[in-house]
Coordinates of C-alpha atoms in Angstrom, one line a residue:
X114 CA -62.4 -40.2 96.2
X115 CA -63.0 -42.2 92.8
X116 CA -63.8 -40.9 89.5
X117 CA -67.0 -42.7 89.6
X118 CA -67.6 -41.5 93.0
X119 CA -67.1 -38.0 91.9
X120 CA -69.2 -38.4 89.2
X121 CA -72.3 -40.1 91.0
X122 CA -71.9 -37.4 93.8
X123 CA -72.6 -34.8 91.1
X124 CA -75.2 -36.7 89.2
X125 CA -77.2 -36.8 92.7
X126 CA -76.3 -32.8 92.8
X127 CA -78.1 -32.1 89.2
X128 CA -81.0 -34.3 90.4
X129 CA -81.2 -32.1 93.2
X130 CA -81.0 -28.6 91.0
X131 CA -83.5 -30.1 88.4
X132 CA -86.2 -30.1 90.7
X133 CA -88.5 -27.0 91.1
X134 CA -87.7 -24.6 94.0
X135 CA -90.2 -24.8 96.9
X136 CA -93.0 -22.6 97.1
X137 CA -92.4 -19.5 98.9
X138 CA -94.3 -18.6 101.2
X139 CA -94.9 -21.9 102.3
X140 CA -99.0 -22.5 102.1
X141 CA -99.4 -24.0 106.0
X142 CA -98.3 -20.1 107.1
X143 CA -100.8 -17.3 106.8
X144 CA -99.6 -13.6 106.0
X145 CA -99.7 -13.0 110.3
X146 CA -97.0 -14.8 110.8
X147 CA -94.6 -12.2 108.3
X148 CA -96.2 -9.6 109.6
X149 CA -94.7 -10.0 113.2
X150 CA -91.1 -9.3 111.1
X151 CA -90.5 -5.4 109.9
X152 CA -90.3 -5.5 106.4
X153 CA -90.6 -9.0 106.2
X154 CA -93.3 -9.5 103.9
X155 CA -92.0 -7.5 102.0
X156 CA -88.5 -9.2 101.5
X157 CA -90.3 -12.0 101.2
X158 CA -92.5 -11.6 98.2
X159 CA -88.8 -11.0 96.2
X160 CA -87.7 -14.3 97.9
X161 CA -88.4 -16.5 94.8
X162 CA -86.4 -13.9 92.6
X163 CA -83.3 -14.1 95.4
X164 CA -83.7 -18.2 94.9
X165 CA -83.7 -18.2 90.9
X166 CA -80.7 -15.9 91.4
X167 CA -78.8 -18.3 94.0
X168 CA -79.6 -21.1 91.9
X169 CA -78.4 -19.9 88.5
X170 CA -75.1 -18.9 90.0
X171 CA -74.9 -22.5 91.7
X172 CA -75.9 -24.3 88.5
X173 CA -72.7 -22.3 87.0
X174 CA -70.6 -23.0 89.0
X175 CA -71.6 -26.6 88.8
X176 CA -71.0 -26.3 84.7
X177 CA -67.4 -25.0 85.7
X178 CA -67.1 -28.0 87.8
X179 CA -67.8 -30.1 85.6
X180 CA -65.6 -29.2 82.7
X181 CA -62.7 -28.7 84.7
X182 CA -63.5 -32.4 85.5
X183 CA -63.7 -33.7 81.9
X184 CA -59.9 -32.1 81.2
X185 CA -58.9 -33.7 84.4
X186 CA -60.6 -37.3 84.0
X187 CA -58.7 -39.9 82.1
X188 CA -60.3 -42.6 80.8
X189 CA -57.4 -45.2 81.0
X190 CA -57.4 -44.7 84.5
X191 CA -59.1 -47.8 85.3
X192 CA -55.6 -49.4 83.4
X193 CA -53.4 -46.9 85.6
X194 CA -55.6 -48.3 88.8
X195 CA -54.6 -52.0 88.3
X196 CA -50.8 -51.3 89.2
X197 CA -50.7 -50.3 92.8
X198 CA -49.1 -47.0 93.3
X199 CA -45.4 -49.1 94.0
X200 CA -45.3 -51.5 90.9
X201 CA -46.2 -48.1 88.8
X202 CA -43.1 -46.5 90.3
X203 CA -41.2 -49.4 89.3
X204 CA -42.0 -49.7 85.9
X205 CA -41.5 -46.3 85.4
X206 CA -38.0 -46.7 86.6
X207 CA -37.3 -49.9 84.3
X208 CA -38.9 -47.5 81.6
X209 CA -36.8 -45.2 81.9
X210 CA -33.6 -47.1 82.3
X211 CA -34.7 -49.0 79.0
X212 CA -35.3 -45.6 76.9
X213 CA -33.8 -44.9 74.1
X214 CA -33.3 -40.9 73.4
X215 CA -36.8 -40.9 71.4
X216 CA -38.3 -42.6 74.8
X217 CA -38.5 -45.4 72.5
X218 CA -38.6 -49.1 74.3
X219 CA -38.7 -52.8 72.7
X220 CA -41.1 -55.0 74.8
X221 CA -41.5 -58.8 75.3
X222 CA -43.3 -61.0 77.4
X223 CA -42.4 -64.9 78.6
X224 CA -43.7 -66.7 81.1
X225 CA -42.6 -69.9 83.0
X226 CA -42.7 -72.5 79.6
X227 CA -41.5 -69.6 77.6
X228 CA -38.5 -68.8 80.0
X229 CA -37.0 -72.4 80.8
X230 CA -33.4 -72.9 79.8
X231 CA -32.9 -73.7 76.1
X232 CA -36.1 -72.3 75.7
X233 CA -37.3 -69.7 74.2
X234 CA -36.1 -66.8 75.5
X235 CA -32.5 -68.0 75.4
X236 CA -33.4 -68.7 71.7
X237 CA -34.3 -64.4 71.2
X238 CA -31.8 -63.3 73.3
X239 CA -29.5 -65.4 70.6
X240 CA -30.8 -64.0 68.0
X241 CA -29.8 -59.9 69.7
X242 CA -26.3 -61.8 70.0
X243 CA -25.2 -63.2 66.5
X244 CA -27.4 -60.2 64.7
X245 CA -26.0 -57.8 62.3
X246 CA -25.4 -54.6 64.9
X247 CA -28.4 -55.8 66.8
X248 CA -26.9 -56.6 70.4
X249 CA -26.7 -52.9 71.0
X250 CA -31.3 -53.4 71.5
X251 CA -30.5 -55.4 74.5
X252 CA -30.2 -52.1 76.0
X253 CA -33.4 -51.1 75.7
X254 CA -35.2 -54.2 75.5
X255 CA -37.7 -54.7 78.7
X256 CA -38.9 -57.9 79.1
X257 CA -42.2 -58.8 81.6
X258 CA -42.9 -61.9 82.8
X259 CA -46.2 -63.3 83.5
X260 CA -45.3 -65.7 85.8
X261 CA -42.8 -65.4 89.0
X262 CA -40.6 -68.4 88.0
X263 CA -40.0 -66.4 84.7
X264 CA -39.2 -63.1 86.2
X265 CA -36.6 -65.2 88.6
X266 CA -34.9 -66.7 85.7
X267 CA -35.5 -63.3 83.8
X268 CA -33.6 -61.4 86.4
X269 CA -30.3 -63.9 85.9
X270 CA -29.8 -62.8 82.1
X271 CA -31.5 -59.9 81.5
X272 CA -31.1 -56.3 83.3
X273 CA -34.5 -55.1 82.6
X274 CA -37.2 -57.3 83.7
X275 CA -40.8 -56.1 84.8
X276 CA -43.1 -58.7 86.9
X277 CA -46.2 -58.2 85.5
X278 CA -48.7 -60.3 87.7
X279 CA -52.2 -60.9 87.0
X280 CA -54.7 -62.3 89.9
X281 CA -56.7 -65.3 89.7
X282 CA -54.9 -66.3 86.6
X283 CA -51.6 -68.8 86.0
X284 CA -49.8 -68.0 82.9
X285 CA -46.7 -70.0 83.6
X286 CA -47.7 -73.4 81.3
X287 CA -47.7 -73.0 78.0
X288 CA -50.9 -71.7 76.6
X289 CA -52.5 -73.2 73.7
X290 CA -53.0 -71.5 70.4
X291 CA -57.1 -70.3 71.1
X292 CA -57.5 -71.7 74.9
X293 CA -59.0 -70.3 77.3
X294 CA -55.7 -69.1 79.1
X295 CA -54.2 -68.0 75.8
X296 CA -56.8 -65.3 75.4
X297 CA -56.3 -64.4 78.7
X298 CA -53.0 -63.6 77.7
X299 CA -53.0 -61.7 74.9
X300 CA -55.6 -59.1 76.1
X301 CA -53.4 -59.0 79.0
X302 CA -50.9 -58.1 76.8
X303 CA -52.7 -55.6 74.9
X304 CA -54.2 -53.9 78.3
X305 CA -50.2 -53.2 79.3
X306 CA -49.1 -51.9 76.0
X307 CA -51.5 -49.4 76.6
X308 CA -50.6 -48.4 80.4
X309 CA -47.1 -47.8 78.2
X310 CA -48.4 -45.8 75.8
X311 CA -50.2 -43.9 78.6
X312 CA -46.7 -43.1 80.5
X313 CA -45.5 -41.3 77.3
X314 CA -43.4 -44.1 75.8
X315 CA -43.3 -45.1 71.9
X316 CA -43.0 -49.0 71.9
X317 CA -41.5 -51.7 69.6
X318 CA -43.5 -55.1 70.8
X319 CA -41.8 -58.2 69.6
X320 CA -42.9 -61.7 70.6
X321 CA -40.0 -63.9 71.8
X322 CA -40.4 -66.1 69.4
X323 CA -39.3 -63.1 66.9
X324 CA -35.6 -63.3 65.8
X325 CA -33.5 -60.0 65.7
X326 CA -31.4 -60.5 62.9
X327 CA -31.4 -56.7 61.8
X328 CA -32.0 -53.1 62.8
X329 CA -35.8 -52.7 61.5
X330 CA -36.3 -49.0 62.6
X331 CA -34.4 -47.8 59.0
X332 CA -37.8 -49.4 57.4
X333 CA -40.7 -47.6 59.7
X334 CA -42.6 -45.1 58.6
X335 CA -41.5 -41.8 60.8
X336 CA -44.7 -39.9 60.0
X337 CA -47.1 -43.4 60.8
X338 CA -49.1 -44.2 64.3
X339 CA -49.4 -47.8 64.5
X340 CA -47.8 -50.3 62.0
X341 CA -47.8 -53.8 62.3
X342 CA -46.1 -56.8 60.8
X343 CA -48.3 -59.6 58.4
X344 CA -49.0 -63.3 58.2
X345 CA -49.4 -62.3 54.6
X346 CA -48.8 -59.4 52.6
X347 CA -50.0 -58.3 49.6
X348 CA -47.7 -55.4 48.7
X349 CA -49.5 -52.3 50.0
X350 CA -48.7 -51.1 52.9
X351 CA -52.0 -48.8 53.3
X352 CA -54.3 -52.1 52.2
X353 CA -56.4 -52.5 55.1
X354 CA -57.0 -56.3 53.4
X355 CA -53.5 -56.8 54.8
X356 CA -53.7 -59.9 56.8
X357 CA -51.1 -58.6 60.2
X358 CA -49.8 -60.1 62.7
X359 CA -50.2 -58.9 66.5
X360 CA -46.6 -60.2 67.3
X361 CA -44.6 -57.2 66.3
X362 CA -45.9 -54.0 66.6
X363 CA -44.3 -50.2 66.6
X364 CA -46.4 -48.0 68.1
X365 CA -46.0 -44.3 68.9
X366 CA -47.2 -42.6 72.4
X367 CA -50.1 -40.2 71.3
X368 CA -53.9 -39.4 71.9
X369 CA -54.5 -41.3 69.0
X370 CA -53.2 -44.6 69.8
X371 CA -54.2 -44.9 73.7
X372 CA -57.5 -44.2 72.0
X373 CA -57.4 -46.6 69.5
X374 CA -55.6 -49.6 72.1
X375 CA -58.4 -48.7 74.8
X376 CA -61.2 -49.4 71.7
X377 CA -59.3 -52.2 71.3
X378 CA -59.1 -54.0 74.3
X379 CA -62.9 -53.1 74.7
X380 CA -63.9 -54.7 71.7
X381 CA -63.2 -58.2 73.2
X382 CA -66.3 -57.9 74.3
X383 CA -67.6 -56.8 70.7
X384 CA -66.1 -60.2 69.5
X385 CA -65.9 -62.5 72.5
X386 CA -63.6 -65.6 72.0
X387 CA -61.6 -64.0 69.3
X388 CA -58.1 -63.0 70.5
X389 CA -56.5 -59.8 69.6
X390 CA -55.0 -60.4 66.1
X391 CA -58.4 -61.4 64.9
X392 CA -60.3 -59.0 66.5
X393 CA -57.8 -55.6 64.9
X394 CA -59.1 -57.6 61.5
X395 CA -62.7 -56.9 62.8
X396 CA -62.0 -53.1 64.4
X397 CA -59.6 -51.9 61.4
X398 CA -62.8 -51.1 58.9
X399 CA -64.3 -49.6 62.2
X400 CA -65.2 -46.0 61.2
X401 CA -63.6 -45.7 64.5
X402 CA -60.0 -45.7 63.1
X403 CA -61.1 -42.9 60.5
X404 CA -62.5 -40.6 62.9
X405 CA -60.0 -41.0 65.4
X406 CA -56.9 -40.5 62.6
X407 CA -55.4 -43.1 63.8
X408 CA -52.5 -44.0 60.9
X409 CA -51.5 -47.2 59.9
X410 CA -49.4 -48.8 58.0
X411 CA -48.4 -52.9 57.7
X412 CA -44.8 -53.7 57.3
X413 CA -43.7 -55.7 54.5
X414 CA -42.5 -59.4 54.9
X415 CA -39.6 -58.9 52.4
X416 CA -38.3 -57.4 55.7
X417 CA -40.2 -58.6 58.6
X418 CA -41.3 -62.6 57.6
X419 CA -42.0 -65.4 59.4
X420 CA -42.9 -69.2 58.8
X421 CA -46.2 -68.1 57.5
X422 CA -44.9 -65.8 54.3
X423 CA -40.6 -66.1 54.9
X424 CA -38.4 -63.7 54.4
X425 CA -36.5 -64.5 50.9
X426 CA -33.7 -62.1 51.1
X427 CA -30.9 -62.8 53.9
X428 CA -29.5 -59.5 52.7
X429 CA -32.5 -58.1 53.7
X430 CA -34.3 -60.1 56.5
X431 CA -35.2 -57.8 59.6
X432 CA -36.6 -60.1 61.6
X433 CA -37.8 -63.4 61.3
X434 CA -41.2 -64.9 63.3
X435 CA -42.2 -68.7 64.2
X436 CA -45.7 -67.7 63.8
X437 CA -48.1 -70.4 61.4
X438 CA -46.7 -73.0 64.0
X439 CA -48.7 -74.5 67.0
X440 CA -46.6 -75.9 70.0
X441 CA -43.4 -74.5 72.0
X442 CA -41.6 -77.9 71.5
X443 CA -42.4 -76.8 67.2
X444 CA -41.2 -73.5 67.8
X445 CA -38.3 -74.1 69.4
X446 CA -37.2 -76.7 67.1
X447 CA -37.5 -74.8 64.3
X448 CA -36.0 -71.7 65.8
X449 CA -32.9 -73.5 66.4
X450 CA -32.4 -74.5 62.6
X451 CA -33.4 -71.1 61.8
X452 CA -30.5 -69.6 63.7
X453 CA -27.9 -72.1 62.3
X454 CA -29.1 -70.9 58.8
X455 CA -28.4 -67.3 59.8
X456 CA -24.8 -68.3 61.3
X457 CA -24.1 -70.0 58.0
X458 CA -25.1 -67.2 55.8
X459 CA -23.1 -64.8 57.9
X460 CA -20.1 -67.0 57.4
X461 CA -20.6 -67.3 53.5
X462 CA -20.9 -63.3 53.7
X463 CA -17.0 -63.4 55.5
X464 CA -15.4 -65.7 53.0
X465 CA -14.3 -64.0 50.0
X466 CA -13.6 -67.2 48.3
X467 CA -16.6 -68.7 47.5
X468 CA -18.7 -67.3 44.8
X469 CA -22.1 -68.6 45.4
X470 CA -23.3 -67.2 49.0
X471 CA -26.8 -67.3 48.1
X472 CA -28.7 -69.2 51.4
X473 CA -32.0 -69.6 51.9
X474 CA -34.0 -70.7 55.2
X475 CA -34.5 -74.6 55.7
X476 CA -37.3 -74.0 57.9
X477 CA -40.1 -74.3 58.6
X478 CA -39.8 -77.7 59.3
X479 CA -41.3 -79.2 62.7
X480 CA -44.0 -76.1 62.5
X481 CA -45.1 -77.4 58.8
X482 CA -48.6 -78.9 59.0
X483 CA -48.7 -78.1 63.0
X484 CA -51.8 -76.0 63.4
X485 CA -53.7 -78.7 61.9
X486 CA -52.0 -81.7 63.8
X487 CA -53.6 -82.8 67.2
X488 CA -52.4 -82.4 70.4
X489 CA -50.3 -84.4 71.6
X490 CA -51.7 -86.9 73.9
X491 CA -52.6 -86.1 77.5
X492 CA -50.0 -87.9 80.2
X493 CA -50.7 -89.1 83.4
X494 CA -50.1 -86.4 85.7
X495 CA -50.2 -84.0 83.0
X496 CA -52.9 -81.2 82.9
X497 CA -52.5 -81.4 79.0
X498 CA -51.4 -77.5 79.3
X499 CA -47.5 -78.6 77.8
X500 CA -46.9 -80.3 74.8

């Protein structure tokens, strides 16, 4: 039986103890009628004591009920529901093969566009590669795919690979910056971060279109709940007027943040039309975040940059993100020359004779100017879904 069954069966059972107790003796039967009974009457006048009685050890009982209820009843079970009983079993398998000894896991998601050879997700898998002491992640990344041409390909480089499939919904094309399919995507996303936080397991989410280029665990905060990487940054990294970015998150398993990603996945329908990064901007003031103690903190772009607010230091770059920058063909462009400026500054760094090693990223460069450019022109035969 369903939660919701449960608890309409026992709403019907409180109407049924709120209502007055019939009247005893019934009016339609005269006092004859008990007399024919020894003792009846009798018995009978203390019946409406014997009924109070009855019912006031009922209605405890019921009380008991239902607060052994509320300690059982989770309220993220409707996420829990979603993943049959098999494809739970399996994810808590690829969990658990992916879990580093502080049941810490790194997550990504790619779907069809995002997965294609050349693409993408050859691109971050790069990155792991040619990092400093940053192949060793591989381990424990787990990468879900949206789409099942992306979990095929997925399953040919990559040992952990979850198939994370929605119904009614094809996230294999490339999805728009703000269409329709994009939201769709990225409350997805956030709906399935939760079911991992529910299974007990601190996360690091990273888009793929995040380069690894150094261990970034050395720069979070141990003692912090939820922190979050910017667009911008503005020094503090308790200033709510932080402007983050969704993309890379490290979240820690606890009461607080199930909370806090359930509030946030229901607030899409606060804020319908916005997708997630936008809508944390709205939530984050939420008195919501105070009274729940949820911590945050928003991670510093000296360290975790991207083509919105770079990275200066190759000395101390953590991770580098294609974000300001519409369009996979843009991305992956850019991408590519960001990863040859890496490679270069890591051979400068081996060659003791040349004095100057300072490099600097050449990008962005096809991503520059993109979120304002149009699409590019719908082809014949072409749903307009890839640029």
């Amino acid at each position: 039986m369903s939660s919701e069954t449960q608890l309409t069966n026992m709403a019907a059972a409180d109407d049924q103890h709120d209502k007055s107790p019939p009247l005893w003796p019934p009016p339609e039967f005269d006092n004859n009628h008990y007399r024919l009974l020894p003792g009846g009457y009798k018995f009978l006048l203390q019946t409406p004591k014997v009924v109070i009685i009855f019912a006031m050890v009922a209605l405890s009982c019921l009380m008991l009920y239902h607060s052994s209820l509320s300690i059982r009843f989770n309220p993220f079970a409707a996420t829990m529901h979603r993943h049959s009983s098999k494809k739970l079993d399996e994810l808590k398998n690829i969990l658990k093969e992916a879990s580093t000894n502080s049941t810490t896991v790194i997550i990504t998601t790619i779907n069809d566009a995002w997965a294609e050879p050349n693409s993408m997700f050859d691109l971050l898998l790069e990155s792991f590669k040619i990092g400093n002491q940053t192949e060793r992640f591989l381990n424990h990344l787990v990468v879900v795919a949206l789409d099942q041409k992306a979990y095929t390909r997925c399953v040919k480089l990559h040992p952990h690979c979850y198939n994370l499939r929605t119904d009614g919904v094809d996230f294999s094309e490339e999805a728009y910056f703000m269409a329709p399919d994009y939201l769709k995507m990225m409350w997805r996303r956030i709906d399935f971060l939760r079911t991992i936080l529910t299974l007990g397991y601190n996360f690091v989410f990273t888009d793929a279109d995040i380069m690894w280029f150094r261990d970034p665990f050395p720069h979070f905060d141990k003692d912090v709940d939820f922190q979050i990487a910017c667009d911008h940054f503005g020094g503090n990294t308790s200033d709510l007027n932080n402007q983050p970015n969704g993309g890379f998150t490290y979240v820690k398993s606890n009461k607080e943040t199930v909370a806090f990603y359930k509030y946030w996945f229901d607030s899409r329908l606060t804020y319908p039309g916005l997708h997630d990064q936008d809508v944390f901007n709205k939530i984050k003031f939420d008195p919501f975040i105070r009274d729940n103690g949820l911590r945050i903190r928003f991670l510093d772009t000296a360290y975790f940059g991207g083509f919105c607010e770079p990275s200066r230091d190759l000395d101390k770059v953590c991770t580098m993100h294609a974000n300001c920058c519409a369009g996979l063909d843009n991305k992956v462009h850019d991408i590519g020359i960001m990863l040859q400026d890496w490679q270069k500054y890591k051979r400068l760094l081996g060659n003791e004779t040349v004095v100057d090693r300072t490099v600097s990223w050449t990008v962005p460069q096809s991503c520059r100017g993109s979120l304002e450019r149009p699409r590019a022109p719908k082809k014949d035969g072409d749903d307009g879904s890839k640029t």
